[in-house]
Short mmCIF file of C-alpha atoms in Angstrom, two decimals:
data_model
loop_
_atom_site.label_atom_id
_atom_site.label_comp_id
_atom_site.label_asym_id
_atom_site.label_seq_id
_atom_site.Cartn_x
_atom_site.Cartn_y
_atom_site.Cartn_z
CA MET A 1 4.44 11.68 40.39
CA LEU A 2 2.92 14.93 39.22
CA ASP A 3 -0.42 14.71 37.43
CA VAL A 4 -0.53 16.64 34.15
CA ARG A 5 -4.25 17.41 34.44
CA ARG A 6 -3.79 18.96 37.89
CA MET A 7 -0.89 21.01 36.55
CA GLN A 8 -3.24 22.33 33.86
CA VAL A 9 -5.75 23.26 36.58
CA LEU A 10 -2.97 25.14 38.39
CA ARG A 11 -2.14 27.01 35.20
CA ALA A 12 -5.80 27.95 34.74
CA VAL A 13 -6.00 29.31 38.29
CA ILE A 14 -2.82 31.35 37.87
CA SER A 15 -3.96 32.68 34.48
CA SER A 16 -7.41 33.72 35.75
CA GLY A 17 -6.16 35.05 39.10
CA SER A 18 -8.59 33.18 41.33
CA ILE A 19 -10.00 29.74 42.05
CA THR A 20 -13.55 30.99 41.43
CA ALA A 21 -12.73 32.38 38.00
CA ALA A 22 -10.82 29.23 37.04
CA ALA A 23 -13.74 27.05 38.15
CA ARG A 24 -16.10 29.10 36.00
CA ASN A 25 -13.81 28.87 32.96
CA LEU A 26 -13.23 25.14 33.36
CA GLY A 27 -16.81 24.23 34.22
CA TYR A 28 -16.01 22.87 37.70
CA THR A 29 -17.04 23.90 41.19
CA PRO A 30 -14.56 25.95 43.26
CA SER A 31 -14.36 23.11 45.79
CA ALA A 32 -13.35 20.66 43.04
CA ILE A 33 -10.62 23.04 41.89
CA SER A 34 -9.38 23.47 45.45
CA GLN A 35 -9.28 19.70 45.89
CA GLN A 36 -7.22 19.28 42.72
CA LEU A 37 -4.77 21.95 43.89
CA SER A 38 -4.42 20.39 47.34
CA THR A 39 -3.62 17.03 45.80
CA LEU A 40 -1.07 18.62 43.45
CA GLU A 41 0.65 20.38 46.37
CA ARG A 42 0.92 17.02 48.19
CA GLU A 43 2.44 15.48 45.05
CA ALA A 44 4.88 18.38 44.68
CA GLY A 45 5.69 18.56 48.40
CA VAL A 46 5.62 22.37 48.33
CA GLU A 47 3.09 25.20 48.36
CA LEU A 48 2.11 26.37 44.91
CA LEU A 49 -0.24 29.31 45.62
CA GLU A 50 -0.58 32.02 48.19
CA ARG A 51 -3.62 34.16 48.84
CA VAL A 52 -3.57 37.84 47.94
CA GLY A 53 -6.79 39.62 48.90
CA ARG A 54 -9.64 37.79 47.17
CA GLY A 55 -7.34 36.14 44.68
CA VAL A 56 -4.22 34.02 44.58
CA ARG A 57 -0.74 34.28 43.13
CA PRO A 58 1.81 31.59 42.44
CA THR A 59 4.79 30.79 44.58
CA PRO A 60 8.05 30.26 42.71
CA ALA A 61 7.23 26.52 42.62
CA GLY A 62 3.74 27.31 41.32
CA SER A 63 5.15 29.49 38.53
CA LEU A 64 7.60 26.74 37.58
CA LEU A 65 4.90 24.08 37.34
CA SER A 66 2.59 26.44 35.45
CA GLU A 67 5.26 27.03 32.80
CA HIS A 68 5.81 23.29 32.42
CA ALA A 69 2.05 22.73 32.29
CA GLU A 70 1.87 25.06 29.29
CA THR A 71 4.67 23.14 27.56
CA LEU A 72 3.04 19.79 28.35
CA SER A 73 -0.33 21.01 27.08
CA THR A 74 1.22 22.05 23.80
CA GLN A 75 3.01 18.72 23.41
CA LEU A 76 -0.12 16.79 24.39
CA ALA A 77 -2.16 18.65 21.77
CA LYS A 78 0.49 17.82 19.16
CA ALA A 79 0.46 14.17 20.21
CA GLU A 80 -3.33 13.98 20.02
CA ALA A 81 -3.31 15.62 16.58
CA ALA A 82 -0.61 13.23 15.36
CA LEU A 83 -2.56 10.25 16.70
CA THR A 84 -5.70 11.43 14.94
CA GLU A 85 -3.82 11.80 11.65
CA LEU A 86 -2.36 8.31 12.07
CA LYS A 87 -5.77 6.76 12.79
CA GLU A 88 -7.26 8.54 9.79
CA GLY A 89 -4.46 7.28 7.56
CA ARG A 90 -2.90 10.67 6.84
CA THR A 91 0.50 9.70 8.29
CA GLY A 92 2.51 6.55 8.82
CA ARG A 93 4.18 4.08 6.46
CA LEU A 94 2.68 2.02 3.65
CA ALA A 95 4.70 -0.91 2.24
CA ILE A 96 3.70 -1.89 -1.31
CA ARG A 97 5.17 -4.76 -3.31
CA TYR A 98 4.65 -5.07 -7.06
CA PHE A 99 5.96 -7.00 -10.06
CA ALA A 100 7.47 -5.42 -13.15
CA THR A 101 4.52 -5.18 -15.56
CA ALA A 102 2.15 -4.02 -12.82
CA GLY A 103 4.78 -1.49 -11.79
CA ALA A 104 5.02 -0.13 -15.31
CA SER A 105 1.30 0.10 -16.06
CA LEU A 106 -0.79 0.21 -12.87
CA VAL A 107 1.25 1.26 -9.85
CA PRO A 108 2.59 4.69 -10.94
CA LEU A 109 -0.83 6.36 -11.23
CA ALA A 110 -1.94 4.80 -7.94
CA VAL A 111 1.19 6.09 -6.19
CA ALA A 112 0.57 9.55 -7.66
CA ALA A 113 -2.97 9.45 -6.22
CA LEU A 114 -1.55 8.55 -2.79
CA ARG A 115 0.99 11.37 -2.95
CA ARG A 116 -1.79 13.79 -3.76
CA ASP A 117 -4.41 12.60 -1.24
CA PHE A 118 -2.15 11.33 1.58
CA PRO A 119 1.04 13.43 1.39
CA GLY A 120 2.01 12.56 4.97
CA VAL A 121 2.18 8.81 4.34
CA ARG A 122 5.68 7.46 3.70
CA LEU A 123 5.73 4.88 0.90
CA ASP A 124 7.97 1.81 0.89
CA LEU A 125 7.84 0.59 -2.73
CA LYS A 126 9.72 -2.53 -3.80
CA LEU A 127 9.83 -4.49 -7.04
CA VAL A 128 9.34 -8.19 -6.23
CA GLU A 129 8.54 -11.19 -8.39
CA PRO A 130 4.79 -11.89 -8.09
CA ASP A 131 5.36 -15.27 -6.42
CA TYR A 132 7.74 -13.92 -3.77
CA SER A 133 5.77 -11.06 -2.22
CA MET A 134 3.23 -13.13 -0.26
CA PRO A 135 5.68 -14.10 2.52
CA GLU A 136 6.06 -10.38 3.28
CA ILE A 137 2.28 -9.98 3.40
CA GLU A 138 1.97 -13.01 5.67
CA SER A 139 4.70 -11.76 8.03
CA GLY A 140 3.30 -8.21 8.16
CA LYS A 141 6.35 -6.61 6.51
CA ALA A 142 4.22 -5.48 3.54
CA ASP A 143 0.72 -4.01 3.49
CA VAL A 144 -0.25 -4.55 -0.16
CA ALA A 145 1.20 -6.77 -2.88
CA MET A 146 0.32 -6.94 -6.54
CA ILE A 147 0.27 -10.64 -7.46
CA VAL A 148 -0.73 -13.10 -10.17
CA LEU A 149 -3.31 -15.39 -8.58
CA PRO A 150 -4.36 -18.60 -10.37
CA SER A 151 -7.91 -19.74 -9.59
CA ASP A 152 -6.63 -22.88 -7.82
CA ALA A 153 -3.97 -21.10 -5.74
CA PRO A 154 -4.32 -21.43 -1.95
CA ARG A 155 -5.56 -18.36 -0.10
CA LEU A 156 -3.85 -17.25 3.09
CA LYS A 157 -6.11 -16.83 6.08
CA GLY A 158 -6.76 -13.20 6.96
CA VAL A 159 -5.46 -11.85 3.63
CA GLU A 160 -7.94 -9.98 1.44
CA TYR A 161 -7.61 -10.72 -2.29
CA ILE A 162 -9.00 -8.02 -4.56
CA HIS A 163 -9.33 -8.74 -8.26
CA VAL A 164 -7.81 -5.97 -10.37
CA LEU A 165 -7.97 -7.25 -13.96
CA ASP A 166 -7.53 -10.26 -16.22
CA ASP A 167 -4.47 -9.93 -18.42
CA PRO A 168 -4.72 -12.04 -21.60
CA TYR A 169 -1.66 -13.50 -23.29
CA ARG A 170 -0.90 -12.62 -26.90
CA ALA A 171 1.07 -14.54 -29.52
CA ILE A 172 4.20 -12.66 -30.62
CA LEU A 173 5.37 -13.62 -34.11
CA PRO A 174 8.10 -12.39 -36.45
CA LYS A 175 6.60 -10.04 -39.04
CA ASN A 176 7.23 -12.56 -41.82
CA HIS A 177 5.82 -15.54 -39.91
CA ARG A 178 3.54 -17.83 -41.92
CA LEU A 179 0.64 -17.10 -39.52
CA ALA A 180 1.16 -13.34 -39.25
CA ARG A 181 -1.67 -12.72 -41.73
CA LYS A 182 -4.23 -14.30 -39.38
CA ARG A 183 -6.02 -12.13 -36.80
CA VAL A 184 -6.59 -14.94 -34.29
CA LEU A 185 -4.47 -18.08 -33.90
CA ASP A 186 -5.23 -21.46 -32.46
CA LEU A 187 -2.44 -22.01 -29.93
CA GLY A 188 -1.83 -25.48 -31.35
CA GLU A 189 -0.76 -23.93 -34.65
CA LEU A 190 2.49 -22.87 -32.94
CA ALA A 191 3.34 -26.36 -31.69
CA GLU A 192 6.15 -26.96 -34.17
CA ASP A 193 7.72 -23.51 -33.88
CA PRO A 194 10.84 -22.72 -31.84
CA TRP A 195 9.91 -20.64 -28.79
CA VAL A 196 11.42 -17.70 -26.96
CA GLY A 197 11.08 -18.24 -23.23
CA VAL A 198 9.84 -15.21 -21.29
CA ASP A 199 9.21 -16.60 -17.79
CA GLY A 200 12.26 -18.65 -16.98
CA LEU A 201 11.69 -18.86 -13.23
CA PRO A 202 9.11 -21.30 -11.84
CA GLY A 203 5.92 -19.54 -10.82
CA ALA A 204 2.37 -18.65 -11.72
CA CYS A 205 3.19 -16.87 -15.01
CA ARG A 206 5.28 -19.73 -16.37
CA ASP A 207 2.67 -22.25 -15.22
CA ILE A 208 -0.05 -20.38 -17.13
CA LEU A 209 1.99 -20.55 -20.34
CA LEU A 210 2.96 -24.22 -19.95
CA ASP A 211 -0.58 -25.26 -18.95
CA ALA A 212 -2.04 -23.49 -21.99
CA CYS A 213 0.40 -25.19 -24.34
CA GLY A 214 -0.30 -28.51 -22.64
CA ALA A 215 -4.02 -28.02 -23.13
CA ALA A 216 -3.29 -27.41 -26.84
CA GLY A 217 -1.44 -30.73 -26.98
CA PHE A 218 2.23 -29.74 -26.98
CA ALA A 219 5.18 -28.59 -24.90
CA PRO A 220 6.94 -25.46 -26.22
CA ASN A 221 10.46 -25.96 -27.53
CA HIS A 222 12.33 -23.08 -25.92
CA VAL A 223 15.45 -22.32 -27.94
CA VAL A 224 16.35 -19.11 -26.11
CA GLU A 225 15.35 -17.59 -22.77
CA SER A 226 14.72 -13.92 -22.02
CA GLU A 227 14.75 -12.11 -18.71
CA ASP A 228 12.12 -9.54 -19.73
CA TYR A 229 9.31 -9.07 -22.20
CA GLN A 230 10.94 -6.32 -24.26
CA THR A 231 14.03 -8.43 -24.86
CA ALA A 232 11.81 -11.36 -25.79
CA GLN A 233 10.18 -9.23 -28.47
CA GLY A 234 13.62 -8.43 -29.83
CA PHE A 235 14.45 -12.13 -30.06
CA VAL A 236 11.16 -12.81 -31.84
CA ALA A 237 11.75 -9.92 -34.26
CA ALA A 238 15.15 -11.46 -35.09
CA GLY A 239 13.37 -14.66 -36.13
CA LEU A 240 14.58 -16.83 -33.25
CA GLY A 241 11.12 -18.06 -32.37
CA VAL A 242 7.61 -17.17 -31.21
CA ALA A 243 6.43 -16.22 -27.75
CA LEU A 244 3.40 -15.70 -25.54
CA ILE A 245 3.44 -12.42 -23.63
CA PRO A 246 0.70 -10.99 -21.39
CA GLU A 247 -0.87 -7.84 -22.77
CA LEU A 248 0.37 -5.64 -19.92
CA GLY A 249 3.91 -6.79 -20.71
CA LEU A 250 3.86 -5.62 -24.32
CA GLY A 251 4.71 -2.01 -23.52
CA ALA A 252 5.80 -0.34 -26.74
CA PRO A 253 5.54 -3.23 -29.26
CA HIS A 254 8.68 -3.97 -31.23
CA PRO A 255 8.27 -2.87 -34.89
CA GLY A 256 9.55 -6.24 -36.06
CA VAL A 257 6.79 -8.37 -34.50
CA ALA A 258 3.17 -9.17 -35.16
CA ILE A 259 0.86 -9.41 -32.13
CA ARG A 260 -2.10 -11.75 -32.42
CA LYS A 261 -4.86 -13.05 -30.16
CA VAL A 262 -4.83 -16.76 -29.36
CA ARG A 263 -7.60 -19.26 -28.62
CA ARG A 264 -8.13 -22.93 -27.84
CA PRO A 265 -7.15 -22.14 -25.16
CA ASP A 266 -6.87 -18.39 -24.52
CA PRO A 267 -4.42 -18.08 -21.58
CA VAL A 268 -5.09 -15.31 -19.09
CA ARG A 269 -3.34 -14.31 -15.89
CA SER A 270 -5.52 -12.93 -13.12
CA ILE A 271 -3.94 -9.97 -11.35
CA HIS A 272 -4.97 -9.32 -7.75
CA ALA A 273 -4.01 -7.04 -4.91
CA ALA A 274 -3.29 -8.98 -1.73
CA VAL A 275 -3.95 -6.87 1.37
CA ALA A 276 -2.57 -7.83 4.79
CA ALA A 277 -5.11 -8.17 7.59
CA HIS A 278 -3.62 -5.29 9.60
CA ALA A 279 -3.94 -2.90 6.64
CA ARG A 280 -7.41 -3.84 5.44
CA ASP A 281 -9.17 -0.72 6.76
CA HIS A 282 -6.32 1.77 6.31
CA PRO A 283 -7.68 4.77 4.34
CA ALA A 284 -4.48 5.13 2.32
CA VAL A 285 -4.63 1.45 1.36
CA ARG A 286 -8.22 1.89 0.21
CA ARG A 287 -7.22 4.90 -1.88
CA PHE A 288 -4.36 2.95 -3.44
CA LEU A 289 -6.69 0.10 -4.36
CA SER A 290 -9.32 2.38 -5.86
CA ALA A 291 -6.62 4.07 -7.96
CA ILE A 292 -5.30 0.67 -9.07
CA ARG A 293 -8.78 -0.32 -10.23
CA GLU A 294 -9.17 3.00 -12.04
CA GLY A 295 -5.88 2.37 -13.81
CA ALA A 296 -6.93 -1.18 -14.71
CA GLN A 297 -10.13 0.09 -16.31
CA ALA A 298 -8.13 2.55 -18.39
CA ALA A 299 -5.50 -0.05 -19.38
#
């Protein structure tokens, strides 16, 4: 098998016109260059150079290998440059999973920062319920996932959990509700009201709501369920019931609702970024996380 490095030595000798000149340019001794050429000729099974006066010139086989050496050198340089860019996080693929309210408020600015600072990185963005993205992190299919992480939730080994922000829940009331005049409500004051469900699927967000109501001494009477927070606000505005919605989920508040703080207890969901072990030190991942935190501070 032909050795690429020896082919590059051959090219240097042909380009400079002599073994002595090539040795000087490459920083080797003439004897070392001659040894490399002899080995290459044995590998090729044919003479590659012939002497002309004090110099050398290539045989047809030598010219052929020299041309290929130039092509290989160019490709090798491209490969080394591509590898460097990959190691420095400037190329490659980054898989990010996020849930709806994080996608609407936090992720867009972070993605814009990645596009600006790491334009060569291909992004795989997917909307996933916050409780369903961790299997992809655990399996290595995803690099980063935005999740809701209760304080008592188990932590996966090797996964880095980075706190982004605490997202408090707010009471959503019809404008003409008897408690709409109050600035802060005790959650127990809503015990007898009909409720609009906003987190129908089992998971961390629904657990936070039910646990808060349980701590206030009641179970909410859900009379209607909603698939998203904006629709839930519409149901509340129509007088169908009250609701608890996290602040990030409020978006553009419906004109027909009153939004009030709650206490005793004051439910909060803790939003984290879960980072897979293989992606922990990736520069693009670090930039995404810093942009997420910047967005959380501005939220």
